[in-house]
Tab-separated table of N, CA, C and O in Angstrom:
chain	number	residue	atom	x	y	z
A	1	SER	N	128.720	-49.106	112.619
A	1	SER	CA	128.350	-48.557	111.140
A	1	SER	C	126.477	-47.927	111.289
A	1	SER	O	125.640	-48.516	110.669
A	2	THR	N	126.707	-46.682	112.177
A	2	THR	CA	125.147	-45.955	112.248
A	2	THR	C	125.269	-44.973	111.230
A	2	THR	O	126.278	-44.139	111.306
A	3	ALA	N	124.071	-44.750	110.547
A	3	ALA	CA	124.227	-43.515	109.416
A	3	ALA	C	123.274	-42.802	110.157
A	3	ALA	O	121.982	-43.127	110.560
A	4	ILE	N	123.417	-41.392	109.652
A	4	ILE	CA	122.502	-40.392	110.152
A	4	ILE	C	121.722	-40.330	108.885
A	4	ILE	O	122.104	-40.061	107.883
A	5	ALA	N	120.571	-40.364	109.382
A	5	ALA	CA	118.962	-40.113	108.311
A	5	ALA	C	119.147	-38.583	107.959
A	5	ALA	O	119.538	-37.440	108.500
A	6	PRO	N	118.935	-38.443	106.612
A	6	PRO	CA	119.156	-37.107	106.098
A	6	PRO	C	117.980	-36.210	106.504
A	6	PRO	O	118.065	-35.016	106.767
A	7	GLU	N	117.181	-36.634	107.329
A	7	GLU	CA	115.873	-35.946	107.576
A	7	GLU	C	116.382	-35.156	109.278
A	7	GLU	O	115.763	-34.233	109.601
A	8	ASP	N	117.558	-35.770	109.579
A	8	ASP	CA	118.611	-35.173	111.128
A	8	ASP	C	119.422	-34.314	110.497
A	8	ASP	O	119.891	-33.387	111.688
A	9	ASP	N	119.208	-33.928	109.401
A	9	ASP	CA	120.581	-33.120	109.227
A	9	ASP	C	119.974	-31.700	109.363
A	9	ASP	O	118.516	-31.094	109.175
A	10	ALA	N	120.923	-30.863	110.095
A	10	ALA	CA	120.477	-29.329	110.043
A	10	ALA	C	119.814	-28.303	109.463
A	10	ALA	O	118.748	-27.972	109.419
A	11	PRO	N	120.390	-28.734	107.559
A	11	PRO	CA	119.880	-27.731	106.695
A	11	PRO	C	118.250	-28.060	106.427
A	11	PRO	O	117.933	-27.419	106.031
A	12	ASN	N	117.556	-29.357	107.069
A	12	ASN	CA	116.480	-29.923	106.795
A	12	ASN	C	115.587	-28.991	107.666
A	12	ASN	O	114.172	-29.881	107.665
A	13	ARG	N	116.120	-28.516	108.487
A	13	ARG	CA	115.168	-28.121	109.613
A	13	ARG	C	114.013	-27.082	109.537
A	13	ARG	O	113.234	-27.375	109.844
A	14	TYR	N	114.083	-26.743	108.087
A	14	TYR	CA	113.306	-25.607	107.866
A	14	TYR	C	112.868	-25.852	106.220
A	14	TYR	O	113.593	-26.649	105.602
A	15	SER	N	111.596	-25.687	106.158
A	15	SER	CA	111.140	-26.123	104.828
A	15	SER	C	111.249	-25.647	103.653
A	15	SER	O	112.013	-24.308	104.136
A	16	ARG	N	111.120	-26.102	102.377
A	16	ARG	CA	111.862	-25.178	101.408
A	16	ARG	C	111.281	-23.784	101.243
A	16	ARG	O	111.641	-22.849	101.022
A	17	THR	N	109.829	-23.994	101.374
A	17	THR	CA	108.875	-23.079	101.778
A	17	THR	C	108.956	-21.737	102.382
A	17	THR	O	109.356	-20.816	102.310
A	18	GLU	N	109.594	-22.131	103.840
A	18	GLU	CA	109.977	-21.139	104.984
A	18	GLU	C	111.414	-20.679	104.614
A	18	GLU	O	111.702	-19.619	104.589
A	19	ARG	N	112.323	-21.156	103.877
A	19	ARG	CA	113.457	-20.577	103.286
A	19	ARG	C	113.195	-20.227	101.957
A	19	ARG	O	113.944	-18.875	102.033
A	20	THR	N	112.635	-20.084	101.110
A	20	THR	CA	112.137	-19.286	100.270
A	20	THR	C	111.533	-17.959	100.816
A	20	THR	O	111.929	-17.100	100.134
A	21	ALA	N	110.644	-18.331	101.572
A	21	ALA	CA	109.899	-17.191	101.858
A	21	ALA	C	110.848	-15.762	102.507
A	21	ALA	O	110.691	-15.078	102.379
A	22	TYR	N	111.562	-16.444	103.504
A	22	TYR	CA	112.628	-15.830	104.070
A	22	TYR	C	113.680	-15.171	102.956
A	22	TYR	O	113.847	-14.132	103.136
A	23	SER	N	114.139	-16.071	101.945
A	23	SER	CA	114.815	-15.247	101.231
A	23	SER	C	114.075	-14.317	100.019
A	23	SER	O	114.940	-12.994	99.878
A	24	ARG	N	113.008	-14.207	100.260
A	24	ARG	CA	112.173	-13.361	99.264
A	24	ARG	C	111.994	-11.749	100.265
A	24	ARG	O	112.149	-11.126	99.894
A	25	TYR	N	111.763	-12.121	101.423
A	25	TYR	CA	111.705	-10.933	102.601
A	25	TYR	C	113.392	-10.308	102.467
A	25	TYR	O	113.437	-9.283	102.250
A	26	SER	N	114.079	-11.548	102.737
A	26	SER	CA	115.919	-10.829	102.649
A	26	SER	C	115.958	-9.796	101.255
A	26	SER	O	116.519	-9.104	101.491
A	27	ARG	N	115.456	-10.532	100.435
A	27	ARG	CA	115.521	-9.829	98.809
A	27	ARG	C	115.275	-8.305	99.118
A	27	ARG	O	115.287	-7.512	98.748
A	28	ASP	N	113.663	-8.390	99.581
A	28	ASP	CA	112.899	-7.508	99.664
A	28	ASP	C	113.626	-5.923	100.641
A	28	ASP	O	113.877	-4.924	100.052
A	29	ALA	N	114.107	-6.416	101.959
A	29	ALA	CA	114.585	-5.871	102.540
A	29	ALA	C	115.912	-5.310	102.004
A	29	ALA	O	116.332	-4.297	102.513
A	30	ASN	N	116.677	-5.758	101.526
A	30	ASN	CA	117.837	-5.670	100.777
A	30	ASN	C	117.849	-4.976	99.417
A	30	ASN	O	118.966	-5.078	99.033
A	31	SER	N	116.954	-4.930	99.210
A	31	SER	CA	117.116	-4.308	97.440
A	31	SER	C	117.371	-3.324	97.101
A	31	SER	O	118.253	-3.162	95.637
A	32	SER	N	118.057	-2.366	97.845
A	32	SER	CA	118.708	-1.059	97.917
A	32	SER	C	120.072	-1.631	97.999
A	32	SER	O	120.723	-1.717	99.146
A	33	GLY	N	120.821	-1.063	97.244
A	33	GLY	CA	122.182	-1.499	97.271
A	33	GLY	C	122.557	-3.029	97.306
A	33	GLY	O	123.639	-3.061	97.734
A	34	SER	N	122.045	-4.017	96.831
A	34	SER	CA	122.671	-4.682	96.793
A	34	SER	C	123.406	-5.103	95.638
A	34	SER	O	122.972	-4.638	94.640
A	35	SER	N	124.391	-5.523	95.552
A	35	SER	CA	125.069	-5.744	94.346
A	35	SER	C	125.317	-6.799	93.293
A	35	SER	O	125.584	-6.578	92.683
A	36	VAL	N	124.512	-7.984	94.116
A	36	VAL	CA	124.422	-9.488	93.481
A	36	VAL	C	122.965	-9.314	92.833
A	36	VAL	O	122.155	-9.004	93.878
A	37	PRO	N	122.382	-9.268	91.481
A	37	PRO	CA	121.390	-9.693	91.351
A	37	PRO	C	120.162	-10.653	92.129
A	37	PRO	O	120.655	-11.745	92.177
A	38	SER	N	118.990	-10.446	92.699
A	38	SER	CA	118.585	-11.613	93.738
A	38	SER	C	118.341	-13.123	92.633
A	38	SER	O	118.173	-14.324	93.109
A	39	ASN	N	117.856	-12.564	91.439
A	39	ASN	CA	117.248	-13.618	90.325
A	39	ASN	C	118.822	-14.909	90.620
A	39	ASN	O	118.407	-16.011	90.432
A	40	ALA	N	120.024	-13.844	90.103
A	40	ALA	CA	120.904	-14.727	90.295
A	40	ALA	C	121.566	-15.639	91.589
A	40	ALA	O	121.760	-16.917	91.260
A	41	LEU	N	121.074	-15.044	92.569
A	41	LEU	CA	121.225	-15.437	93.743
A	41	LEU	C	120.296	-16.897	93.906
A	41	LEU	O	120.842	-17.962	94.457
A	42	GLU	N	119.148	-16.399	93.539
A	42	GLU	CA	118.008	-17.875	93.557
A	42	GLU	C	118.310	-18.990	92.903
A	42	GLU	O	117.862	-19.986	93.114
A	43	LYS	N	118.732	-18.702	91.473
A	43	LYS	CA	119.243	-19.500	90.911
A	43	LYS	C	120.506	-20.247	91.440
A	43	LYS	O	120.979	-21.687	91.375
A	44	ARG	N	121.253	-19.654	92.103
A	44	ARG	CA	122.362	-20.188	92.646
A	44	ARG	C	122.244	-20.935	93.598
A	44	ARG	O	122.644	-22.313	94.126
A	45	ILE	N	121.396	-20.501	94.515
A	45	ILE	CA	120.617	-21.533	95.642
A	45	ILE	C	119.946	-22.807	95.204
A	45	ILE	O	120.382	-24.144	95.895
A	46	GLU	N	119.217	-22.623	94.431
A	46	GLU	CA	118.479	-23.885	93.655
A	46	GLU	C	119.658	-25.104	93.085
A	46	GLU	O	119.531	-26.053	93.251
A	47	GLU	N	120.156	-24.144	92.438
A	47	GLU	CA	121.463	-25.346	92.199
A	47	GLU	C	122.447	-26.235	93.171
A	47	GLU	O	122.543	-27.342	93.005
A	48	LEU	N	122.778	-25.099	93.993
A	48	LEU	CA	123.460	-25.608	95.164
A	48	LEU	C	122.592	-27.012	95.757
A	48	LEU	O	122.937	-28.147	96.392
A	49	GLU	N	120.981	-26.449	95.654
A	49	GLU	CA	119.836	-27.405	96.626
A	49	GLU	C	120.297	-29.313	95.596
A	49	GLU	O	120.025	-30.473	95.932
A	50	ARG	N	120.237	-28.551	94.181
A	50	ARG	CA	120.065	-29.984	93.104
A	50	ARG	C	121.386	-30.785	93.548
A	50	ARG	O	121.520	-31.858	93.592
A	51	GLU	N	122.439	-29.939	93.642
A	51	GLU	CA	123.714	-30.774	94.257
A	51	GLU	C	123.579	-31.492	95.279
A	51	GLU	O	124.151	-32.376	95.422
A	52	LEU	N	123.361	-30.540	96.195
A	52	LEU	CA	123.034	-31.210	97.535
A	52	LEU	C	122.390	-32.414	97.549
A	52	LEU	O	122.555	-33.356	98.054
A	53	ALA	N	121.199	-32.458	97.003
A	53	ALA	CA	120.326	-33.658	96.740
A	53	ALA	C	121.191	-34.786	96.309
A	53	ALA	O	120.806	-35.866	96.288
A	54	LYS	N	121.497	-34.448	95.202
A	54	LYS	CA	122.190	-35.633	94.278
A	54	LYS	C	123.373	-36.198	95.760
A	54	LYS	O	124.128	-37.339	95.309
A	55	GLU	N	124.338	-34.892	96.427
A	55	GLU	CA	125.454	-36.081	96.836
A	55	GLU	C	124.530	-36.815	97.798
A	55	GLU	O	125.504	-37.432	98.595
A	56	ARG	N	123.631	-36.117	98.609
A	56	ARG	CA	122.760	-37.311	99.640
A	56	ARG	C	122.263	-38.450	99.469
A	56	ARG	O	122.549	-39.222	99.516
A	57	GLN	N	122.109	-38.470	98.115
A	57	GLN	CA	121.835	-39.804	97.428
A	57	GLN	C	122.786	-40.508	97.309
A	57	GLN	O	122.945	-41.579	97.666
A	58	GLU	N	123.670	-39.807	96.668
A	58	GLU	CA	125.469	-40.572	96.684
A	58	GLU	C	125.426	-41.112	98.107
A	58	GLU	O	126.179	-42.421	98.051
A	59	ASN	N	125.671	-40.518	98.752
A	59	ASN	CA	126.016	-40.512	100.346
A	59	ASN	C	125.103	-41.654	100.472
A	59	ASN	O	125.800	-43.141	101.126
A	60	ALA	N	124.126	-41.904	100.508
A	60	ALA	CA	122.459	-42.476	100.941
A	60	ALA	C	123.269	-44.501	100.606
A	60	ALA	O	123.076	-45.416	100.698
A	61	ARG	N	123.656	-44.244	98.849
A	61	ARG	CA	123.850	-45.255	98.383
A	61	ARG	C	125.103	-45.855	98.963
A	61	ARG	O	125.629	-47.412	98.651
A	62	LEU	N	126.327	-45.136	98.951
A	62	LEU	CA	127.211	-45.513	99.569
A	62	LEU	C	127.417	-46.305	101.159
A	62	LEU	O	128.119	-47.841	101.416
A	63	THR	N	126.292	-45.400	102.157
A	63	THR	CA	126.231	-45.891	103.156
A	63	THR	C	125.439	-47.678	103.343
A	63	THR	O	126.103	-48.384	103.628
A	64	LYS	N	124.440	-47.639	102.021
A	64	LYS	CA	123.756	-48.683	101.727
A	64	LYS	C	124.915	-49.357	101.361
A	64	LYS	O	124.892	-50.862	101.920
A	65	MET	N	125.948	-49.639	100.409
A	65	MET	CA	126.844	-50.412	100.086
A	65	MET	C	127.983	-51.090	101.077
A	65	MET	O	127.979	-52.051	100.898
A	66	THR	N	128.190	-50.130	102.389
A	66	THR	CA	129.114	-50.172	102.972
A	66	THR	C	128.574	-51.249	104.098
A	66	THR	O	128.858	-52.200	104.353
A	67	GLN	N	126.722	-51.054	104.296
A	67	GLN	CA	126.537	-51.960	105.417
A	67	GLN	C	126.347	-53.182	104.830
A	67	GLN	O	126.536	-54.322	105.404
A	68	ASP	N	126.064	-53.252	103.515
A	68	ASP	CA	126.126	-54.961	102.763
A	68	ASP	C	127.129	-55.370	102.880
A	68	ASP	O	127.272	-56.799	102.950
A	69	LYS	N	128.204	-54.390	102.635
A	69	LYS	CA	129.330	-55.208	102.752
A	69	LYS	C	129.769	-55.774	104.481
A	69	LYS	O	130.186	-56.939	104.228
A	70	GLU	N	129.685	-54.820	104.869
A	70	GLU	CA	129.948	-54.970	106.693
A	70	GLU	C	129.070	-56.354	106.605
A	70	GLU	O	129.253	-57.722	107.712
A	71	GLU	N	127.711	-56.446	106.007
A	71	GLU	CA	127.044	-58.090	106.342
A	71	GLU	C	127.752	-59.250	105.959
A	71	GLU	O	127.787	-60.070	106.660
A	72	LEU	N	128.157	-59.059	104.809
A	72	LEU	CA	128.670	-59.977	104.300
A	72	LEU	C	129.873	-60.707	105.063
A	72	LEU	O	130.267	-61.871	105.343
A	73	ILE	N	130.739	-59.455	105.300
A	73	ILE	CA	131.707	-59.835	106.031
A	73	ILE	C	131.431	-61.107	107.246
A	73	ILE	O	132.025	-61.801	107.608
A	74	GLY	N	130.418	-60.319	108.198
A	74	GLY	CA	130.114	-60.812	109.411
A	74	GLY	C	129.661	-62.270	108.921
A	74	GLY	O	130.140	-63.127	109.592
A	75	LYS	N	128.878	-62.467	107.752
A	75	LYS	CA	128.447	-63.826	107.474
A	75	LYS	C	129.802	-64.818	106.931
A	75	LYS	O	129.640	-65.770	107.501
A	76	LEU	N	130.421	-64.316	106.476
A	76	LEU	CA	132.075	-65.060	105.939
A	76	LEU	C	132.742	-65.505	107.209
A	76	LEU	O	133.588	-66.134	107.220
A	77	LYS	N	133.065	-64.164	108.330
A	77	LYS	CA	133.217	-64.600	109.968
A	77	LYS	C	132.654	-66.162	110.371
A	77	LYS	O	133.741	-66.441	110.545
A	78	GLU	N	131.337	-66.076	110.329
A	78	GLU	CA	131.076	-67.039	110.766
A	78	GLU	C	130.876	-68.097	110.367
A	78	GLU	O	131.005	-69.268	110.917
A	79	GLU	N	131.015	-68.670	108.945
A	79	GLU	CA	131.428	-69.552	107.947
A	79	GLU	C	132.787	-70.031	108.399
A	79	GLU	O	133.019	-71.192	108.557
A	80	ILE	N	133.731	-69.012	108.264
A	80	ILE	CA	135.441	-69.429	108.700
A	80	ILE	C	135.142	-69.991	110.339
A	80	ILE	O	135.701	-71.045	110.298
A	81	ASP	N	134.428	-69.463	111.269
A	81	ASP	CA	134.426	-70.220	112.409
A	81	ASP	C	133.821	-71.483	112.328
A	81	ASP	O	134.681	-72.426	112.861
A	82	LEU	N	132.727	-71.574	111.661
A	82	LEU	CA	132.507	-73.117	111.755
A	82	LEU	C	133.137	-73.812	111.249
A	82	LEU	O	133.296	-75.225	111.060
A	83	LEU	N	133.583	-73.618	109.874
A	83	LEU	CA	135.038	-74.422	109.324
A	83	LEU	C	136.185	-75.248	110.610
A	83	LEU	O	136.822	-75.941	109.797
A	84	ASN	N	136.316	-74.007	111.029
A	84	ASN	CA	137.570	-74.061	111.954
A	84	ASN	C	137.408	-75.117	112.856
A	84	ASN	O	137.934	-75.541	113.720
A	85	ARG	N	136.249	-75.357	113.151
A	85	ARG	CA	135.491	-76.217	114.353
A	85	ARG	C	135.637	-77.673	114.139
A	85	ARG	O	135.847	-78.303	113.372
């Protein structure tokens, strides 16, 4: 039951500042001919980042809960073994 730390996730390889700088660069480079306003895209990115943060938090909570239950199962198995002897 090994959990992958959020720091090891590929999306976290670049800081938010680097991604923002890149998205601004892309927006400036593609400003002519863009069908979707970049402001709307930036808001959508921020919304998705918030949603991702919530999902990661929930994942961490569930992982912790699973580990706690596995630990309890192990202790109960030991207790059963002791009672059987």
